[in-house]
Coordinates of N, CA and C in Angstrom, one line a residue:
M836 N 185.9 74.0 80.0 CA 185.0 72.9 79.9 C 184.2 72.9 81.1
K837 N 182.9 72.6 81.0 CA 182.0 72.4 82.1 C 180.9 71.5 81.8
I838 N 180.1 71.1 82.7 CA 179.0 70.2 82.5 C 177.9 71.1 81.8
D839 N 177.5 70.7 80.6 CA 176.4 71.3 79.9 C 175.1 70.8 80.4
H840 N 174.9 69.5 80.4 CA 173.7 68.9 80.9 C 174.0 67.4 81.3
I841 N 173.0 66.8 82.0 CA 172.9 65.4 82.2 C 171.7 64.9 81.5
G842 N 171.9 63.9 80.6 CA 170.8 63.4 79.9 C 170.1 62.2 80.6
I843 N 168.8 62.2 80.7 CA 168.1 61.2 81.4 C 167.0 60.6 80.5
A844 N 167.2 59.3 80.2 CA 166.2 58.6 79.4 C 164.9 58.4 80.2
T845 N 163.8 58.7 79.5 CA 162.5 58.6 80.2 C 161.5 57.8 79.2
R846 N 160.5 57.3 79.8 CA 159.4 56.7 79.0 C 158.5 57.8 78.4
G847 N 158.5 59.0 79.1 CA 157.7 60.1 78.6 C 158.1 61.3 79.4
I848 N 158.3 62.4 78.6 CA 158.7 63.7 79.2 C 157.7 64.2 80.2
A849 N 156.4 64.1 79.8 CA 155.4 64.7 80.6 C 155.4 64.1 82.0
E850 N 155.5 62.8 82.1 CA 155.5 62.1 83.4 C 156.7 62.4 84.2
A851 N 157.9 62.3 83.5 CA 159.2 62.5 84.2 C 159.3 64.0 84.6
S852 N 158.9 64.9 83.9 CA 159.0 66.3 84.2 C 158.2 66.7 85.5
S853 N 157.2 65.9 85.8 CA 156.4 66.3 86.9 C 157.2 66.3 88.2
F854 N 158.1 65.3 88.4 CA 158.9 65.3 89.6 C 159.8 66.6 89.6
W855 N 160.5 66.8 88.5 CA 161.4 68.0 88.5 C 160.7 69.3 88.7
C856 N 159.5 69.4 88.1 CA 158.8 70.7 88.2 C 158.0 70.9 89.4
E857 N 157.3 69.8 89.8 CA 156.4 69.9 91.0 C 157.2 69.7 92.3
A858 N 158.0 68.7 92.4 CA 158.7 68.5 93.6 C 159.9 69.4 93.8
L859 N 160.6 69.8 92.7 CA 161.8 70.6 92.9 C 161.6 72.1 92.5
G860 N 160.4 72.4 91.8 CA 160.1 73.7 91.5 C 160.8 74.3 90.3
I861 N 161.4 73.4 89.4 CA 162.0 73.9 88.2 C 161.0 74.4 87.2
K862 N 161.3 75.6 86.6 CA 160.3 76.2 85.7 C 161.0 76.6 84.5
G863 N 160.3 76.9 83.4 CA 160.8 77.5 82.2 C 161.5 76.6 81.3
F864 N 160.8 75.5 80.9 CA 161.5 74.7 79.9 C 160.5 74.4 78.7
E865 N 161.0 74.1 77.6 CA 160.2 73.8 76.4 C 160.8 72.5 75.8
T866 N 159.9 71.8 75.1 CA 160.4 70.5 74.5 C 160.7 70.8 73.0
E867 N 161.6 70.0 72.5 CA 162.0 70.1 71.1 C 162.2 68.7 70.6
E868 N 161.8 68.4 69.3 CA 162.0 67.2 68.7 C 163.3 67.3 67.8
V869 N 164.2 66.3 68.0 CA 165.4 66.2 67.2 C 165.2 65.0 66.3
K870 N 164.6 65.2 65.1 CA 164.3 64.1 64.3 C 165.4 63.3 63.9
E871 N 166.6 63.9 63.6 CA 167.8 63.1 63.2 C 168.2 62.1 64.2
Q872 N 167.8 62.3 65.5 CA 168.3 61.4 66.5 C 167.1 60.6 67.1
G873 N 165.9 60.8 66.6 CA 164.7 60.1 67.0 C 164.4 60.3 68.5
V874 N 164.5 61.6 68.9 CA 164.2 61.9 70.3 C 163.4 63.2 70.4
R875 N 162.7 63.3 71.5 CA 162.1 64.6 71.9 C 162.8 64.9 73.2
V876 N 163.2 66.2 73.4 CA 164.0 66.5 74.6 C 163.4 67.7 75.3
A877 N 163.6 67.8 76.6 CA 163.2 68.9 77.4 C 164.4 69.3 78.2
M878 N 164.9 70.5 78.1 CA 166.0 71.0 78.9 C 165.5 71.8 80.1
L879 N 165.8 71.3 81.2 CA 165.3 71.9 82.5 C 166.5 72.6 83.1
P880 N 166.4 73.9 83.3 CA 167.6 74.7 83.9 C 167.8 74.4 85.3
V881 N 169.1 74.1 85.6 CA 169.5 73.8 87.0 C 170.8 74.6 87.2
G882 N 170.8 75.8 87.7 CA 172.0 76.6 87.9 C 172.6 76.8 86.5
E883 N 173.9 76.6 86.4 CA 174.6 76.8 85.1 C 174.4 75.7 84.1
S884 N 173.9 74.5 84.7 CA 173.8 73.3 83.9 C 172.3 73.1 83.6
R885 N 172.0 71.9 83.0 CA 170.6 71.6 82.7 C 170.4 70.1 82.9
I886 N 169.2 69.7 83.1 CA 168.8 68.3 83.1 C 168.1 68.1 81.8
E887 N 168.5 67.2 81.0 CA 167.9 66.9 79.7 C 167.1 65.6 79.8
L888 N 165.7 65.8 79.7 CA 164.9 64.6 79.7 C 164.7 64.2 78.2
L889 N 165.0 62.9 78.0 CA 164.9 62.3 76.6 C 163.8 61.3 76.5
E890 N 163.0 61.5 75.4 CA 161.9 60.6 75.1 C 162.1 60.1 73.7
A891 N 161.9 58.8 73.5 CA 162.0 58.2 72.1 C 160.8 58.7 71.3
T892 N 161.1 58.9 70.0 CA 160.0 59.2 69.1 C 159.6 58.1 68.1
G893 N 160.4 57.0 68.3 CA 160.1 55.8 67.4 C 160.9 54.6 67.9
E894 N 160.6 53.5 67.4 CA 161.2 52.2 67.8 C 162.7 52.2 67.4
D895 N 163.1 52.9 66.4 CA 164.5 52.9 66.0 C 165.4 54.0 66.8
S896 N 164.8 54.6 67.8 CA 165.5 55.6 68.6 C 166.5 54.9 69.5
P897 N 167.7 55.6 69.7 CA 168.6 55.0 70.6 C 168.1 55.0 72.1
I898 N 167.1 55.8 72.3 CA 166.5 55.9 73.7 C 165.6 54.6 73.9
T899 N 165.0 54.2 72.8 CA 164.1 53.0 72.9 C 165.0 51.8 73.3
S900 N 166.1 51.6 72.6 CA 167.0 50.5 73.0 C 167.6 50.6 74.4
F901 N 167.9 51.9 74.7 CA 168.5 52.1 76.1 C 167.4 51.7 77.1
L902 N 166.2 52.1 76.9 CA 165.1 51.8 77.9 C 164.9 50.3 78.0
E903 N 164.9 49.6 76.8 CA 164.7 48.2 76.8 C 165.8 47.5 77.6
K904 N 167.0 47.9 77.5 CA 168.2 47.3 78.2 C 168.3 47.7 79.6
R905 N 168.1 48.9 79.9 CA 168.4 49.5 81.3 C 167.3 50.1 82.0
G906 N 166.2 50.5 81.3 CA 165.1 51.2 81.9 C 165.4 52.7 82.1
P907 N 164.5 53.4 82.6 CA 164.8 54.9 82.7 C 166.0 55.2 83.6
G908 N 166.7 56.3 83.3 CA 167.8 56.7 84.2 C 168.8 57.5 83.4
I909 N 169.9 57.7 84.0 CA 171.0 58.6 83.4 C 171.4 57.9 82.1
H910 N 171.4 58.6 81.1 CA 171.8 58.2 79.7 C 173.2 58.7 79.4
H911 N 173.5 59.9 79.7 CA 174.8 60.5 79.3 C 175.1 61.7 80.2
I912 N 176.4 62.1 80.2 CA 176.8 63.4 80.7 C 177.4 64.2 79.6
A913 N 177.0 65.4 79.4 CA 177.4 66.3 78.3 C 178.3 67.4 78.8
L914 N 179.5 67.5 78.2 CA 180.5 68.5 78.5 C 180.4 69.6 77.4
R915 N 180.4 70.8 77.9 CA 180.4 72.0 76.9 C 181.9 72.3 76.6
V916 N 182.1 72.3 75.3 CA 183.4 72.7 74.8 C 183.3 73.9 73.9
S917 N 184.4 74.7 73.8 CA 184.3 75.9 72.9 C 184.5 75.6 71.5
D918 N 185.3 74.5 71.2 CA 185.6 74.1 69.8 C 185.5 72.6 69.7
I919 N 184.4 72.1 69.2 CA 184.2 70.7 69.2 C 185.1 70.0 68.2
H920 N 185.5 70.6 67.1 CA 186.4 70.0 66.1 C 187.8 69.8 66.8
Q921 N 188.2 70.8 67.5 CA 189.5 70.7 68.2 C 189.4 69.6 69.3
A922 N 188.4 69.6 70.0 CA 188.2 68.5 71.1 C 188.2 67.1 70.4
L923 N 187.5 66.9 69.3 CA 187.5 65.6 68.7 C 188.9 65.3 68.1
N924 N 189.6 66.2 67.6 CA 190.9 66.0 67.1 C 191.9 65.6 68.2
Q925 N 191.8 66.2 69.3 CA 192.6 65.9 70.5 C 192.2 64.5 71.0
L926 N 191.0 64.1 71.0 CA 190.6 62.8 71.5 C 191.1 61.7 70.5
K927 N 190.9 62.0 69.2 CA 191.4 61.0 68.2 C 192.9 60.8 68.4
A928 N 193.7 61.9 68.5 CA 195.1 61.8 68.7 C 195.5 61.0 69.9
S929 N 194.7 61.1 70.9 CA 195.0 60.4 72.2 C 194.6 58.9 72.1
G930 N 193.9 58.5 71.0 CA 193.5 57.1 70.8 C 192.1 56.8 71.4
A931 N 191.4 57.8 71.9 CA 190.1 57.6 72.5 C 189.1 57.0 71.4
R932 N 188.3 56.1 71.8 CA 187.3 55.5 70.9 C 186.1 56.5 70.9
L933 N 185.7 56.9 69.7 CA 184.6 57.8 69.5 C 183.4 57.1 68.8
I934 N 182.2 57.6 69.2 CA 181.0 57.2 68.4 C 180.9 58.1 67.2
D935 N 181.1 59.4 67.4 CA 181.0 60.3 66.3 C 182.4 60.9 66.1
E936 N 183.0 60.7 64.9 CA 184.2 61.3 64.6 C 184.1 62.7 64.0
T937 N 182.9 63.0 63.6 CA 182.6 64.4 63.1 C 181.3 64.8 63.8
P938 N 181.2 66.1 64.2 CA 180.0 66.5 64.9 C 178.7 66.5 64.1
R939 N 177.6 66.4 64.8 CA 176.3 66.5 64.1 C 175.4 67.4 64.9
R940 N 174.3 67.8 64.3 CA 173.4 68.7 65.0 C 172.6 68.1 66.1
G941 N 172.5 68.8 67.2 CA 171.7 68.3 68.3 C 170.6 69.3 68.7
A942 N 170.0 69.2 69.8 CA 169.0 70.1 70.3 C 169.5 71.5 70.4
G943 N 168.6 72.4 70.1 CA 169.0 73.9 70.1 C 170.0 74.3 69.1
G944 N 170.2 73.4 68.0 CA 171.1 73.8 67.0 C 172.6 73.6 67.4
C945 N 172.9 73.0 68.5 CA 174.2 72.8 68.9 C 174.9 71.8 68.1
L946 N 176.2 71.8 68.1 CA 177.0 70.7 67.5 C 177.3 69.7 68.6
I947 N 177.1 68.4 68.3 CA 177.4 67.4 69.3 C 178.2 66.3 68.8
A948 N 178.8 65.5 69.6 CA 179.5 64.3 69.3 C 179.6 63.4 70.6
F949 N 179.5 62.1 70.4 CA 179.6 61.2 71.5 C 180.9 60.5 71.6
I950 N 181.4 60.3 72.8 CA 182.6 59.5 73.1 C 182.1 58.1 73.6
H951 N 182.7 57.1 73.1 CA 182.3 55.7 73.4 C 182.5 55.5 74.9
P952 N 181.6 54.8 75.6 CA 181.8 54.5 77.0 C 183.0 53.7 77.3
S953 N 183.5 52.9 76.4 CA 184.7 52.2 76.6 C 186.0 53.1 76.8
A954 N 185.9 54.3 76.4 CA 187.0 55.2 76.5 C 186.9 56.1 77.8
T955 N 185.7 56.0 78.5 CA 185.5 56.9 79.6 C 185.2 56.2 80.9
G956 N 185.5 54.9 80.9 CA 185.2 54.1 82.2 C 183.8 53.7 82.3
G957 N 183.1 53.6 81.2 CA 181.7 53.1 81.2 C 180.6 54.2 81.2
V958 N 181.0 55.5 81.0 CA 180.0 56.5 80.9 C 179.9 57.1 79.5
L959 N 178.7 57.2 79.0 CA 178.5 57.8 77.7 C 178.7 59.3 77.8
V960 N 179.6 59.9 77.1 CA 179.9 61.3 77.3 C 179.6 62.0 75.9
E961 N 178.9 63.1 76.0 CA 178.6 63.9 74.9 C 179.3 65.2 74.9
L962 N 179.9 65.6 73.8 CA 180.5 66.9 73.7 C 179.5 67.8 73.1
V963 N 179.4 69.1 73.6 CA 178.4 70.0 73.1 C 179.1 71.4 72.8
E964 N 179.0 71.9 71.6 CA 179.4 73.2 71.3 C 178.2 74.0 71.0
Q965 N 177.9 75.0 71.9 CA 176.7 75.8 71.8 C 176.6 76.5 70.4
A966 N 175.4 76.7 69.9 CA 175.2 77.2 68.6 C 175.7 78.6 68.5
N967 N 175.8 79.4 69.5 CA 176.1 80.8 69.5 C 177.6 81.1 69.8
T968 N 178.5 80.0 69.8 CA 179.9 80.2 70.2 C 180.7 80.7 69.1
K969 N 180.3 80.6 67.8 CA 181.1 81.0 66.7 C 180.4 81.9 65.8

């Protein structure tokens, strides 16, 4: 297991990415819309991990409500797992509160599932199984 990415809620990817690209020199990213989740994402490579900039695509997006409550900033930490089904089963068996009991599709065709912040000490944690692992 390792950190796959850190998700950052933004009011707009174009504006937010200027710091990461111009000030820090990060290059080589593309944006993708994940309609099922109401977000547009940009994955910026940083070593073995990535920074995920998240932009809401509508009023019903979870990013819209996050921004209204907290403003821009860290939204979640994503952990890469080799088998998301096994990881979810282990979490369920341990009694951890889950947002997603079954995985769903995320950016890049990955399988994802979220663990409720009440189970993690206040941090929204996303599990990610890369699309090419199976």
